[in-house]
Short mmCIF file of C-alpha atoms and ligand atoms in Angstrom, two decimals:
data_model
loop_
_atom_site.label_atom_id
_atom_site.label_comp_id
_atom_site.label_asym_id
_atom_site.label_seq_id
_atom_site.Cartn_x
_atom_site.Cartn_y
_atom_site.Cartn_z
CA UNK A 223 0.00 0.00 0.00
CA UNK A 224 1.22 3.49 -0.80
CA UNK A 225 -0.36 6.16 1.36
CA UNK A 226 2.41 8.74 0.91
CA UNK A 227 2.54 11.43 -1.74
CA UNK A 228 5.28 9.56 -3.62
CA UNK A 229 4.08 8.09 -6.90
CA UNK A 230 3.24 4.40 -6.55
CA UNK A 231 5.78 2.35 -8.51
CA UNK A 232 4.01 0.13 -11.03
CA UNK A 233 5.03 -2.56 -13.45
CA UNK A 234 2.60 -3.25 -16.25
CA UNK A 235 2.72 -6.78 -17.63
CA UNK A 236 1.44 -7.31 -21.16
CA UNK A 237 1.30 -9.81 -24.00
CA UNK A 238 -0.53 -7.97 -26.77
CA UNK A 239 -2.08 -4.72 -27.90
CA UNK A 240 -1.74 -2.74 -24.68
CA UNK A 241 -4.79 -0.48 -24.85
CA UNK A 242 -5.10 -0.73 -21.07
CA UNK A 243 -1.41 0.11 -20.73
CA UNK A 244 -2.03 3.20 -22.88
CA UNK A 245 -4.78 4.35 -20.54
CA UNK A 246 -2.41 4.10 -17.56
CA UNK A 247 0.31 5.98 -19.43
CA UNK A 248 -2.14 8.74 -20.38
CA UNK A 249 -3.63 9.07 -16.90
CA UNK A 250 -0.20 9.23 -15.29
CA UNK A 251 1.07 11.80 -17.81
CA UNK A 252 -2.01 13.96 -17.27
CA UNK A 253 -1.55 13.81 -13.50
CA UNK A 254 -4.80 11.92 -12.89
CA UNK A 255 -2.98 8.96 -11.35
CA UNK A 256 -0.19 9.38 -8.82
CA UNK A 257 1.93 6.55 -10.17
CA UNK A 258 5.11 5.85 -12.07
CA UNK A 259 5.48 2.96 -14.52
CA UNK A 260 8.97 1.66 -13.74
CA UNK A 261 8.85 -0.94 -16.49
CA UNK A 262 6.62 -2.74 -18.97
CA UNK A 263 7.26 -6.47 -19.12
CA UNK A 264 6.09 -8.73 -21.94
CA UNK A 265 6.37 -12.46 -22.49
CA UNK A 266 5.75 -11.74 -26.18
CA UNK A 267 8.55 -9.92 -28.03
CA UNK A 268 6.08 -8.83 -30.74
CA UNK A 269 3.53 -7.24 -28.39
CA UNK A 270 2.42 -3.84 -29.70
CA UNK A 271 2.30 -2.74 -26.06
CA UNK A 272 6.10 -2.62 -26.11
CA UNK A 273 6.03 0.05 -28.83
CA UNK A 274 3.55 2.07 -26.79
CA UNK A 275 5.91 1.95 -23.79
CA UNK A 276 9.00 2.81 -25.81
CA UNK A 277 7.23 5.78 -27.36
CA UNK A 278 6.78 7.14 -23.82
CA UNK A 279 10.37 6.34 -22.74
CA UNK A 280 9.25 3.61 -20.35
CA UNK A 281 11.82 0.81 -19.93
CA UNK A 282 10.70 -2.48 -21.48
CA UNK A 283 11.72 -6.01 -20.59
CA UNK A 284 10.97 -9.00 -22.81
CA UNK A 285 10.70 -11.99 -20.51
CA UNK A 286 9.95 -14.88 -22.83
CA UNK A 287 8.32 -18.15 -21.81
CA UNK A 288 11.02 -20.37 -23.27
CA UNK A 289 14.17 -21.36 -21.41
CA UNK A 290 12.46 -22.00 -18.09
CA UNK A 291 11.78 -25.44 -16.63
CA UNK A 292 8.32 -24.43 -15.46
CA UNK A 293 5.98 -21.72 -14.23
CA UNK A 294 7.74 -21.31 -10.86
CA UNK A 295 11.19 -20.85 -12.44
CA UNK A 296 9.78 -18.27 -14.88
CA UNK A 297 8.09 -16.45 -12.02
CA UNK A 298 11.23 -16.46 -9.84
CA UNK A 299 13.07 -14.61 -12.61
CA UNK A 300 10.09 -12.28 -12.96
CA UNK A 301 10.11 -11.47 -9.24
CA UNK A 302 13.78 -10.56 -9.49
CA UNK A 303 13.10 -8.14 -12.36
CA UNK A 304 10.22 -6.55 -10.45
CA UNK A 305 12.29 -6.19 -7.29
CA UNK A 306 15.20 -4.70 -9.25
CA UNK A 307 12.79 -1.99 -10.47
CA UNK A 308 11.41 -1.42 -6.95
CA UNK A 309 7.88 -2.29 -8.02
CA UNK A 310 5.08 -1.90 -5.45
CA UNK A 311 2.04 -2.86 -7.52
CA UNK A 312 1.98 -5.26 -10.47
CA UNK A 313 -0.67 -4.51 -13.09
CA UNK A 314 -1.61 -7.35 -15.44
CA UNK A 315 -2.95 -5.72 -18.59
CA UNK A 316 -3.56 -8.59 -20.97
CA UNK A 317 -0.67 -10.71 -19.64
CA UNK A 318 -1.43 -14.18 -20.97
CA UNK A 319 0.08 -16.31 -18.22
CA UNK A 320 -1.21 -17.86 -15.02
CA UNK A 321 0.96 -16.89 -12.06
CA UNK A 322 2.42 -19.42 -9.64
CA UNK A 323 2.69 -19.17 -5.88
CA UNK A 324 6.20 -17.75 -6.38
CA UNK A 325 4.81 -14.52 -7.86
CA UNK A 326 1.65 -14.40 -5.78
CA UNK A 327 3.51 -14.77 -2.47
CA UNK A 328 6.12 -12.17 -3.49
CA UNK A 329 3.37 -9.56 -4.07
CA UNK A 330 0.50 -10.42 -1.71
CA UNK A 331 -2.63 -8.47 -2.69
CA UNK A 332 -0.42 -6.32 -4.87
CA UNK A 333 -1.08 -7.88 -8.26
CA UNK A 334 -4.17 -6.68 -10.16
CA UNK A 335 -5.81 -8.04 -13.29
CA UNK A 336 -8.64 -6.91 -15.52
CA UNK A 337 -10.88 -9.68 -16.86
CA UNK A 338 -13.45 -9.15 -19.65
CA UNK A 339 -16.42 -10.79 -17.90
CA UNK A 340 -18.37 -10.58 -14.67
CA UNK A 341 -16.43 -13.07 -12.55
CA UNK A 342 -16.92 -15.73 -11.33
CA UNK A 343 -18.71 -16.26 -14.66
CA UNK A 344 -16.57 -17.00 -17.69
CA UNK A 345 -12.99 -17.13 -16.35
CA UNK A 346 -10.09 -17.97 -18.64
CA UNK A 347 -9.69 -17.40 -22.35
CA UNK A 348 -12.34 -16.02 -24.73
CA UNK A 349 -14.54 -14.77 -21.91
CA UNK A 350 -16.60 -12.62 -24.30
CA UNK A 351 -17.29 -15.58 -26.60
CA UNK A 352 -18.16 -17.74 -23.58
CA UNK A 353 -20.70 -15.10 -22.51
CA UNK A 354 -22.23 -14.94 -26.00
CA UNK A 355 -22.53 -18.71 -26.25
CA UNK A 356 -24.10 -18.96 -22.80
CA UNK A 357 -26.72 -16.41 -23.78
CA UNK A 358 -26.31 -13.94 -20.93
CA UNK A 359 -28.05 -10.58 -21.33
CA UNK A 360 -25.38 -8.66 -19.44
CA UNK A 361 -21.63 -9.07 -19.21
CA UNK A 362 -18.86 -6.67 -18.26
CA UNK A 363 -15.44 -6.61 -16.68
CA UNK A 364 -13.85 -7.30 -13.33
CA UNK A 365 -10.81 -5.74 -11.70
CA UNK A 366 -9.46 -8.23 -9.18
CA UNK A 367 -6.43 -9.18 -7.15
CA UNK A 368 -4.54 -12.16 -8.50
CA UNK A 369 -4.15 -15.48 -6.75
CA UNK A 370 -2.84 -18.77 -8.13
CA UNK A 371 -6.13 -19.69 -9.81
CA UNK A 372 -7.49 -18.66 -13.18
CA UNK A 373 -9.27 -15.33 -12.52
CA UNK A 374 -10.29 -16.42 -9.00
CA UNK A 375 -8.79 -13.69 -6.80
CA UNK A 376 -10.67 -11.15 -4.64
CA UNK A 377 -12.91 -8.85 -6.69
CA UNK A 378 -12.21 -5.12 -6.40
CA UNK A 379 -14.61 -3.50 -8.88
CA UNK A 380 -16.98 -4.62 -11.61
CA UNK A 381 -18.77 -2.87 -14.45
CA UNK A 382 -21.76 -4.15 -16.39
CA UNK A 383 -22.51 -3.82 -20.10
CA UNK A 384 -25.56 -5.12 -22.01
CA UNK A 385 -25.21 -7.98 -24.48
CA UNK A 386 -27.15 -7.14 -27.65
CA UNK A 387 -28.78 -9.76 -29.90
CA UNK A 388 -26.51 -9.01 -32.88
CA UNK A 389 -23.25 -8.92 -30.90
CA UNK A 390 -20.17 -10.67 -32.22
CA UNK A 391 -17.15 -11.39 -30.04
CA UNK A 392 -15.47 -8.30 -31.48
CA UNK A 393 -18.42 -5.98 -30.88
CA UNK A 394 -18.95 -7.18 -27.30
CA UNK A 395 -15.20 -6.99 -26.60
CA UNK A 396 -15.10 -3.38 -27.77
CA UNK A 397 -18.08 -2.45 -25.58
CA UNK A 398 -16.43 -4.12 -22.59
CA UNK A 399 -13.08 -2.45 -23.25
CA UNK A 400 -14.63 0.99 -22.89
CA UNK A 401 -15.51 -0.02 -19.33
CA UNK A 402 -12.12 -1.68 -18.72
CA UNK A 403 -10.39 1.58 -19.54
CA UNK A 404 -12.47 3.36 -16.89
CA UNK A 405 -12.55 0.62 -14.25
CA UNK A 406 -8.95 -0.58 -14.15
CA UNK A 407 -7.34 2.81 -13.42
CA UNK A 408 -10.06 3.42 -10.84
CA UNK A 409 -9.11 0.19 -9.04
CA UNK A 410 -5.45 1.18 -9.12
CA UNK A 411 -6.34 4.63 -7.83
CA UNK A 412 -8.15 3.07 -4.84
CA UNK A 413 -5.05 1.01 -4.12
CA UNK A 414 -2.75 4.02 -4.38
CA UNK A 415 -5.02 6.00 -2.05
CA UNK A 416 -4.84 3.18 0.52
CA UNK A 417 -8.60 2.67 0.40
CA UNK A 418 -8.61 -1.08 -0.26
CA UNK A 419 -8.88 -3.53 2.63
CA UNK A 420 -8.78 -7.24 1.81
CA UNK A 421 -10.39 -9.64 4.28
CA UNK A 422 -10.06 -13.19 3.00
CA UNK A 423 -11.59 -12.95 -0.44
CA UNK A 424 -13.70 -9.90 0.41
CA UNK A 425 -12.52 -6.46 -0.67
CA UNK A 426 -13.79 -3.47 1.29
CA UNK A 427 -13.42 0.00 -0.18
CA UNK A 428 -12.94 2.62 2.50
CA UNK A 429 -14.48 6.05 1.94
C1 GRF B 1767 -8.40 -7.06 -22.17
O1 GRF B 1767 -9.58 -7.37 -22.83
C2 GRF B 1767 -8.42 -7.61 -20.77
O2 GRF B 1767 -9.68 -7.74 -20.26
C3 GRF B 1767 -7.78 -8.96 -20.93
O3 GRF B 1767 -6.82 -8.80 -21.93
C4 GRF B 1767 -7.20 -7.74 -22.79
C5 GRF B 1767 -6.03 -6.83 -22.94
O4 GRF B 1767 -6.29 -5.81 -23.88
N1 GRF B 1767 -7.22 -9.40 -19.67
P1 GRF B 1767 -5.18 -4.71 -24.16
O5 GRF B 1767 -3.91 -5.44 -24.55
O6 GRF B 1767 -5.02 -3.90 -22.93
O7 GRF B 1767 -5.74 -3.92 -25.32
#
């Protein structure tokens, strides 16, 4: 938790486009978020998110999947990178890996993810397509802390969007992303302001 006036030191972990990363960059540059992105880390060397970071002079680290015996070994190297950058809060913005206990225990209740569905419904990959196939009338997104499960950690904030009869995966994803870009920085802001209390899997927001 960072309750001082110093900017909270973030790492943003990505694998792809990085539209959520861009929102964080923009909100920090405009002074709306009292944070500093110490590094952007990608397991995918071709992630467009890396170009976004470089354009804003944010250090990037490509931490590829290959060359590690397993998830825990990969995560141990990741923890070292994060500690070297003095990271306080880890932001998963489309990072396509499940974290092991090595990462989760190194950053207890200090790793956040955004998921494109109303958890606990539709965890894992293709959440928007899962929602369409199930026939729900509303979906949305969830900002949550990360544990060792697949999208199972304590829920911080959620936003709801309607599912329309003619929706495709792309159309629903775009509607949800509008809410992601509002919700995720809001969850990080609550963390930075020291307003989040986690009790077991319940998250209380202090006023
Ligand atoms: C988002 O839809 C998010 O919900 C999911 O991964 C996607 C990342 O999008 N976890 P982007 O790379 O931030 O554009």
